[in-house]
Amino acid sequence: MRAARLIKMVLLLQSRPSMTAAELASELEVSERTVTRDAQALSEAGVPVYADRGRAGGYRLIGGYRTRLTGLGRSEAEALFLSGVPGALREMGLEDAASAARLKVSAALMPSVRDASRTAAQRFHLDAPNWFKEPKTPELLPAVADAVWDDRRIVARYRRGEGEQQRDVVRELEPYGLVLKAGVWYLCARVAGQGADRGHGGHSDHGGHGGHRVYRIDRFTAVEPGEERFERDEEFDLPAFWDERAEQFARSILRDEVVVRVSPGGVRRLPYAVDPQSAREALETAGAPDGDGWVTLTLPVESEEVAHTQLASLGPEVEVLAPQSLRARFASDAIRLAGLYGS
């Protein structure tokens, strides 16, 4: 356990100019006193760890010290090769760079684990797009990816709105990161010079947090790299931002409510028929089951039309109580089904 922590400490110091004891303690999940002891142990083992004293002090490696990857075990090496997503790298135009990096890592590994890339590929494959959807790579994705890696501003023209409300919008953006969700590419970016920008939402331009917004790249019609680079906010956490935005978007489209009675079998199937999080929350706040085991609950839905389609998949395991218009639709469905299947 300690050996793994010492290796991680060396790699952390190798990747940064210096780190404070508090920063190392946080990364290693130990106390600052343990960091001090580990630094002393590394120094005694010949690793040139130097401690700067004082308020602005910290730990750093001196003399350009670099450790090699010969300490990687098989499971670590296989996990390393799993970190790449070949399809996504290819779509961003980074396939050649990733291939070269894998070759260099393989060359640095011990002979006993150099087949890690092959064994990992034999055991795991990521197929990101949804079923029954033909994946289509946005033509402008490589240009956007280049700007993301280069911290370079772009001038993007994109389609906003639907149908007759659709129009082109031009924005100068600071592209922070890319997200591949169910086969669809999104750009997380900040409108240049506007900080916490407000006032323009929409399907491809969702509201921001700290000025950051989300854009569907397949709605971009033109992308021009700018001359200026932007100063990245180092506190920006792309995974955390995306999780928060995805949850907000899911909740924003659940504008209506329906009241239903659900059988025990329907309770088990409900999270597969509607939004899983909404189903779980509705079940947690529902009252006790009645004498037949049925549960009455209020369920957030996108619309009556969508609710009709989703709840119909539960068949006789659900009864709609409200609104009356939706109950009438299911009553009509029941009459038609009886006509089809009755004797």
Short mmCIF file of C-alpha atoms in Angstrom, two decimals:
data_model
loop_
_atom_site.label_atom_id
_atom_site.label_comp_id
_atom_site.label_asym_id
_atom_site.label_seq_id
_atom_site.Cartn_x
_atom_site.Cartn_y
_atom_site.Cartn_z
CA MET A 1 0.00 0.00 0.00
CA ARG A 2 2.74 2.44 0.96
CA ALA A 3 4.84 1.50 -2.09
CA ALA A 4 1.94 2.39 -4.40
CA ARG A 5 1.48 5.69 -2.55
CA LEU A 6 5.18 6.55 -2.89
CA ILE A 7 5.08 5.87 -6.62
CA LYS A 8 2.01 8.06 -6.96
CA MET A 9 3.73 10.84 -5.02
CA VAL A 10 6.71 10.75 -7.38
CA LEU A 11 4.44 10.85 -10.41
CA LEU A 12 2.49 13.79 -8.98
CA LEU A 13 5.69 15.75 -8.35
CA GLN A 14 6.96 14.78 -11.78
CA SER A 15 3.85 16.25 -13.43
CA ARG A 16 3.97 19.63 -11.63
CA PRO A 17 6.68 22.16 -10.76
CA SER A 18 5.91 21.84 -7.04
CA MET A 19 3.14 20.87 -4.65
CA THR A 20 2.40 21.86 -1.08
CA ALA A 21 2.07 19.29 1.67
CA ALA A 22 -1.66 20.04 1.83
CA GLU A 23 -2.08 19.43 -1.92
CA LEU A 24 -0.18 16.15 -1.74
CA ALA A 25 -2.13 15.08 1.33
CA SER A 26 -5.39 15.73 -0.52
CA GLU A 27 -4.29 13.83 -3.65
CA LEU A 28 -2.89 10.89 -1.68
CA GLU A 29 -5.72 10.90 0.91
CA VAL A 30 -3.31 10.93 3.85
CA SER A 31 -2.26 13.45 6.51
CA GLU A 32 0.40 16.11 5.95
CA ARG A 33 2.58 14.34 8.52
CA THR A 34 2.43 11.20 6.37
CA VAL A 35 3.45 13.28 3.34
CA THR A 36 6.50 14.51 5.27
CA ARG A 37 7.48 10.95 6.21
CA ASP A 38 6.97 9.71 2.64
CA ALA A 39 9.09 12.54 1.22
CA GLN A 40 11.86 11.60 3.66
CA ALA A 41 11.60 7.93 2.63
CA LEU A 42 11.85 8.84 -1.05
CA SER A 43 14.88 11.02 -0.39
CA GLU A 44 16.59 8.21 1.51
CA ALA A 45 15.83 5.87 -1.41
CA GLY A 46 17.65 8.18 -3.82
CA VAL A 47 14.70 10.07 -5.30
CA PRO A 48 15.70 13.78 -5.26
CA VAL A 49 12.68 15.24 -3.43
CA TYR A 50 13.43 18.74 -2.17
CA ALA A 51 11.35 20.54 0.47
CA ASP A 52 11.01 24.31 0.24
CA ARG A 53 10.35 25.81 3.67
CA GLY A 54 8.05 28.70 4.51
CA ARG A 55 4.45 29.70 3.73
CA ALA A 56 4.98 29.48 -0.03
CA GLY A 57 6.99 26.30 0.25
CA GLY A 58 6.29 22.80 -0.91
CA TYR A 59 7.87 19.72 -2.44
CA ARG A 60 9.52 19.37 -5.83
CA LEU A 61 11.85 17.10 -7.75
CA ILE A 62 15.26 18.53 -8.59
CA GLY A 63 17.74 17.85 -11.37
CA GLY A 64 15.10 17.05 -13.98
CA TYR A 65 14.46 13.68 -12.34
CA ARG A 66 12.10 11.42 -14.32
CA THR A 67 10.87 7.99 -13.37
CA ARG A 68 10.30 5.32 -16.00
CA LEU A 69 7.15 3.24 -16.47
CA THR A 70 8.88 -0.04 -15.67
CA GLY A 71 7.01 -0.20 -12.35
CA LEU A 72 3.61 -0.67 -13.99
CA GLY A 73 1.89 -3.95 -13.26
CA ARG A 74 -0.23 -5.81 -15.81
CA SER A 75 -3.59 -4.57 -14.51
CA GLU A 76 -2.28 -0.98 -14.42
CA ALA A 77 -0.93 -1.21 -17.96
CA GLU A 78 -4.19 -2.68 -19.27
CA ALA A 79 -6.19 0.07 -17.56
CA LEU A 80 -3.88 2.64 -19.17
CA PHE A 81 -4.61 1.29 -22.65
CA LEU A 82 -8.34 1.25 -21.88
CA SER A 83 -8.25 5.00 -21.23
CA GLY A 84 -8.30 5.75 -24.94
CA VAL A 85 -11.56 5.67 -26.90
CA PRO A 86 -10.47 4.75 -30.46
CA GLY A 87 -13.65 5.88 -32.23
CA ALA A 88 -13.75 9.21 -30.45
CA LEU A 89 -10.04 9.83 -31.05
CA ARG A 90 -10.51 9.08 -34.74
CA GLU A 91 -13.44 11.48 -35.01
CA MET A 92 -11.44 14.25 -33.34
CA GLY A 93 -8.52 13.69 -35.72
CA LEU A 94 -6.23 12.37 -32.97
CA GLU A 95 -5.88 8.73 -34.07
CA ASP A 96 -2.27 9.10 -35.29
CA ALA A 97 -1.16 10.90 -32.14
CA ALA A 98 -2.83 8.29 -29.92
CA SER A 99 -1.23 5.46 -31.87
CA ALA A 100 2.22 7.02 -31.50
CA ALA A 101 1.66 7.51 -27.77
CA ARG A 102 0.61 3.88 -27.32
CA LEU A 103 3.77 2.73 -29.11
CA LYS A 104 5.97 4.87 -26.86
CA VAL A 105 4.25 3.61 -23.72
CA SER A 106 4.57 0.01 -24.92
CA ALA A 107 8.30 0.50 -25.55
CA ALA A 108 8.79 1.82 -22.01
CA LEU A 109 6.97 -1.09 -20.36
CA MET A 110 8.62 -4.21 -19.02
CA PRO A 111 8.63 -7.08 -21.56
CA SER A 112 6.23 -9.10 -19.40
CA VAL A 113 3.44 -6.54 -19.81
CA ARG A 114 4.04 -5.22 -23.35
CA ASP A 115 1.07 -7.18 -24.64
CA ALA A 116 -1.26 -5.14 -22.40
CA SER A 117 -2.73 -3.22 -25.34
CA ARG A 118 -3.73 -6.50 -27.04
CA THR A 119 -5.14 -8.12 -23.89
CA ALA A 120 -7.12 -4.97 -23.04
CA ALA A 121 -8.57 -4.78 -26.56
CA GLN A 122 -9.61 -8.44 -26.32
CA ARG A 123 -11.59 -7.76 -23.15
CA PHE A 124 -13.21 -4.36 -23.61
CA HIS A 125 -14.77 -2.41 -26.48
CA LEU A 126 -16.73 0.83 -26.18
CA ASP A 127 -19.64 1.29 -28.60
CA ALA A 128 -20.92 4.76 -27.68
CA PRO A 129 -23.91 5.40 -30.01
CA ASN A 130 -27.44 4.32 -29.12
CA TRP A 131 -28.98 1.26 -30.74
CA PHE A 132 -30.77 1.75 -34.07
CA LYS A 133 -29.04 5.07 -34.69
CA GLU A 134 -26.49 5.54 -37.45
CA PRO A 135 -23.55 7.43 -35.90
CA LYS A 136 -22.62 10.52 -37.87
CA THR A 137 -19.45 12.45 -37.15
CA PRO A 138 -19.96 16.24 -37.33
CA GLU A 139 -17.86 17.59 -40.19
CA LEU A 140 -16.54 20.44 -38.06
CA LEU A 141 -15.57 18.29 -35.03
CA PRO A 142 -11.80 18.14 -35.84
CA ALA A 143 -11.63 21.94 -36.11
CA VAL A 144 -13.42 22.33 -32.77
CA ALA A 145 -11.18 19.69 -31.16
CA ASP A 146 -8.05 21.50 -32.36
CA ALA A 147 -9.29 24.69 -30.71
CA VAL A 148 -10.08 22.84 -27.48
CA TRP A 149 -6.58 21.39 -27.25
CA ASP A 150 -4.98 24.73 -28.21
CA ASP A 151 -7.12 26.93 -25.88
CA ARG A 152 -7.89 29.02 -28.94
CA ARG A 153 -11.04 31.09 -29.41
CA ILE A 154 -13.34 30.24 -32.32
CA VAL A 155 -16.05 32.10 -34.17
CA ALA A 156 -18.89 29.60 -34.57
CA ARG A 157 -22.07 29.85 -36.61
CA TYR A 158 -24.78 27.43 -35.52
CA ARG A 159 -28.45 26.67 -36.05
CA ARG A 160 -30.75 27.56 -33.18
CA GLY A 161 -34.44 26.70 -32.79
CA GLU A 162 -36.67 24.33 -34.71
CA GLY A 163 -38.79 24.54 -37.86
CA GLU A 164 -39.89 28.04 -38.81
CA GLN A 165 -38.24 29.38 -35.63
CA GLN A 166 -34.82 28.15 -36.76
CA ARG A 167 -32.18 30.80 -37.35
CA ASP A 168 -28.41 31.13 -37.54
CA VAL A 169 -26.52 32.61 -34.59
CA VAL A 170 -22.86 33.65 -34.52
CA ARG A 171 -20.84 33.51 -31.31
CA GLU A 172 -17.18 33.96 -30.43
CA LEU A 173 -16.52 31.08 -28.05
CA GLU A 174 -13.85 29.91 -25.67
CA PRO A 175 -14.00 26.11 -26.19
CA TYR A 176 -13.33 24.35 -22.88
CA GLY A 177 -14.13 20.70 -23.52
CA LEU A 178 -15.84 18.06 -25.62
CA VAL A 179 -18.39 15.49 -24.46
CA LEU A 180 -19.60 12.44 -26.39
CA LYS A 181 -23.06 11.48 -25.13
CA ALA A 182 -24.96 8.57 -26.72
CA GLY A 183 -23.22 9.14 -30.06
CA VAL A 184 -23.78 12.92 -30.05
CA TRP A 185 -20.88 15.37 -29.67
CA TYR A 186 -21.29 18.46 -27.47
CA LEU A 187 -19.01 21.44 -26.87
CA CYS A 188 -18.79 23.03 -23.42
CA ALA A 189 -17.71 26.61 -24.00
CA ARG A 190 -17.88 30.13 -22.67
CA VAL A 191 -18.99 33.13 -24.75
CA ALA A 192 -15.88 35.26 -25.18
CA GLY A 193 -15.84 38.43 -23.13
CA GLN A 194 -19.24 37.89 -21.54
CA GLY A 195 -18.40 35.86 -18.42
CA ALA A 196 -21.69 34.71 -16.91
CA ASP A 197 -23.53 35.28 -20.19
CA ARG A 198 -27.32 35.24 -20.12
CA GLY A 199 -30.18 35.66 -22.47
CA HIS A 200 -29.92 33.00 -25.14
CA GLY A 201 -30.99 29.42 -24.54
CA GLY A 202 -32.28 26.67 -26.76
CA HIS A 203 -31.63 23.08 -27.70
CA SER A 204 -28.06 23.65 -28.89
CA ASP A 205 -27.27 26.50 -26.52
CA HIS A 206 -28.28 25.53 -22.98
CA GLY A 207 -28.06 28.02 -20.12
CA GLY A 208 -24.70 28.42 -18.46
CA HIS A 209 -23.09 28.13 -15.05
CA GLY A 210 -20.28 30.64 -14.52
CA GLY A 211 -20.61 31.60 -18.18
CA HIS A 212 -20.16 28.06 -19.52
CA ARG A 213 -22.74 26.72 -21.95
CA VAL A 214 -23.41 23.59 -23.99
CA TYR A 215 -23.59 23.45 -27.82
CA ARG A 216 -24.42 20.51 -30.09
CA ILE A 217 -21.59 20.35 -32.60
CA ASP A 218 -23.80 18.88 -35.33
CA ARG A 219 -25.62 22.23 -35.32
CA PHE A 220 -22.47 24.16 -36.17
CA THR A 221 -22.48 25.33 -39.79
CA ALA A 222 -19.13 27.15 -39.71
CA VAL A 223 -16.13 27.32 -37.38
CA GLU A 224 -13.26 29.75 -37.79
CA PRO A 225 -10.26 29.59 -35.44
CA GLY A 226 -9.43 32.97 -33.95
CA GLU A 227 -6.05 34.60 -33.56
CA GLU A 228 -6.27 34.80 -29.77
CA ARG A 229 -5.88 32.14 -27.14
CA PHE A 230 -7.99 32.41 -24.01
CA GLU A 231 -6.93 32.00 -20.39
CA ARG A 232 -8.52 28.82 -19.14
CA ASP A 233 -10.28 28.83 -15.79
CA GLU A 234 -8.28 26.13 -14.00
CA GLU A 235 -11.14 25.59 -11.54
CA PHE A 236 -13.46 24.41 -14.34
CA ASP A 237 -14.33 20.73 -13.84
CA LEU A 238 -15.68 19.29 -17.09
CA PRO A 239 -17.17 16.02 -15.72
CA ALA A 240 -18.84 17.84 -12.80
CA PHE A 241 -20.15 20.57 -15.10
CA TRP A 242 -21.58 18.03 -17.53
CA ASP A 243 -23.25 15.98 -14.78
CA GLU A 244 -24.90 19.11 -13.41
CA ARG A 245 -25.99 20.33 -16.84
CA ALA A 246 -27.34 16.92 -17.89
CA GLU A 247 -29.43 16.72 -14.71
CA GLN A 248 -30.73 20.27 -15.20
CA PHE A 249 -31.66 19.52 -18.82
CA ALA A 250 -33.45 16.30 -17.90
CA ARG A 251 -35.47 18.10 -15.24
CA SER A 252 -36.20 21.11 -17.48
CA ILE A 253 -38.10 18.99 -20.00
CA LEU A 254 -40.28 17.31 -17.33
CA ARG A 255 -42.82 20.16 -17.19
CA ASP A 256 -46.07 18.20 -16.62
CA GLU A 257 -47.30 15.75 -14.01
CA VAL A 258 -49.53 12.71 -14.07
CA VAL A 259 -51.08 10.76 -11.19
CA VAL A 260 -51.02 6.98 -11.60
CA ARG A 261 -51.66 3.74 -9.73
CA VAL A 262 -48.97 1.15 -10.37
CA SER A 263 -49.06 -2.58 -9.63
CA PRO A 264 -46.13 -4.36 -7.91
CA GLY A 265 -44.97 -5.54 -11.33
CA GLY A 266 -45.40 -2.04 -12.72
CA VAL A 267 -43.26 -0.61 -9.90
CA ARG A 268 -40.38 -2.83 -11.00
CA ARG A 269 -40.78 -1.83 -14.66
CA LEU A 270 -41.50 1.88 -14.14
CA PRO A 271 -37.82 3.07 -14.19
CA TYR A 272 -37.41 1.41 -17.59
CA ALA A 273 -40.50 3.09 -19.05
CA VAL A 274 -39.94 6.70 -17.91
CA ASP A 275 -37.03 8.84 -16.71
CA PRO A 276 -35.31 6.57 -14.12
CA GLN A 277 -34.44 9.34 -11.66
CA SER A 278 -37.97 10.78 -11.75
CA ALA A 279 -39.43 7.31 -11.25
CA ARG A 280 -37.22 6.63 -8.23
CA GLU A 281 -38.04 9.99 -6.63
CA ALA A 282 -41.78 9.54 -7.26
CA LEU A 283 -41.71 6.07 -5.68
CA GLU A 284 -39.75 7.35 -2.65
CA THR A 285 -42.38 10.01 -1.93
CA ALA A 286 -45.41 7.80 -2.66
CA GLY A 287 -47.76 6.58 0.04
CA ALA A 288 -48.07 3.02 1.27
CA PRO A 289 -49.43 0.37 -1.14
CA ASP A 290 -53.15 -0.35 -1.00
CA GLY A 291 -54.68 -3.72 -0.17
CA ASP A 292 -53.82 -5.10 -3.59
CA GLY A 293 -50.23 -3.84 -3.44
CA TRP A 294 -50.79 -0.99 -5.89
CA VAL A 295 -48.99 2.33 -5.27
CA THR A 296 -50.42 5.76 -6.14
CA LEU A 297 -47.81 8.34 -7.13
CA THR A 298 -47.33 11.66 -8.92
CA LEU A 299 -44.91 11.37 -11.82
CA PRO A 300 -43.12 14.25 -13.66
CA VAL A 301 -43.40 13.84 -17.45
CA GLU A 302 -42.35 15.76 -20.52
CA SER A 303 -45.88 16.07 -21.91
CA GLU A 304 -49.17 14.21 -22.03
CA GLU A 305 -48.26 12.85 -25.45
CA VAL A 306 -44.94 11.48 -24.23
CA ALA A 307 -46.53 10.12 -21.04
CA HIS A 308 -49.11 8.26 -23.14
CA THR A 309 -46.36 6.59 -25.16
CA GLN A 310 -44.21 5.74 -22.14
CA LEU A 311 -46.91 4.47 -19.80
CA ALA A 312 -48.56 2.42 -22.54
CA SER A 313 -45.53 0.14 -22.41
CA LEU A 314 -46.65 -0.94 -18.90
CA GLY A 315 -49.99 -2.21 -20.22
CA PRO A 316 -52.41 -3.31 -17.46
CA GLU A 317 -49.77 -2.70 -14.75
CA VAL A 318 -50.64 1.02 -14.57
CA GLU A 319 -53.86 3.03 -14.21
CA VAL A 320 -53.88 6.74 -15.02
CA LEU A 321 -55.92 8.76 -12.50
CA ALA A 322 -55.13 12.30 -13.73
CA PRO A 323 -55.27 14.32 -15.84
CA GLN A 324 -58.67 13.25 -17.10
CA SER A 325 -57.68 13.81 -20.72
CA LEU A 326 -54.87 11.26 -20.45
CA ARG A 327 -57.13 8.81 -18.61
CA ALA A 328 -59.62 9.15 -21.48
CA ARG A 329 -56.88 8.28 -23.99
CA PHE A 330 -56.08 5.07 -22.13
CA ALA A 331 -59.78 4.24 -21.83
CA SER A 332 -60.05 4.63 -25.60
CA ASP A 333 -56.99 2.38 -26.04
CA ALA A 334 -58.59 -0.25 -23.81
CA ILE A 335 -61.81 -0.27 -25.86
CA ARG A 336 -59.85 -0.64 -29.09
CA LEU A 337 -57.72 -3.44 -27.64
CA ALA A 338 -60.81 -5.24 -26.41
CA GLY A 339 -62.21 -5.02 -29.92
CA LEU A 340 -59.04 -6.50 -31.36
CA TYR A 341 -58.56 -9.29 -28.83
CA GLY A 342 -62.11 -9.90 -27.56
CA SER A 343 -63.96 -13.09 -28.48
#
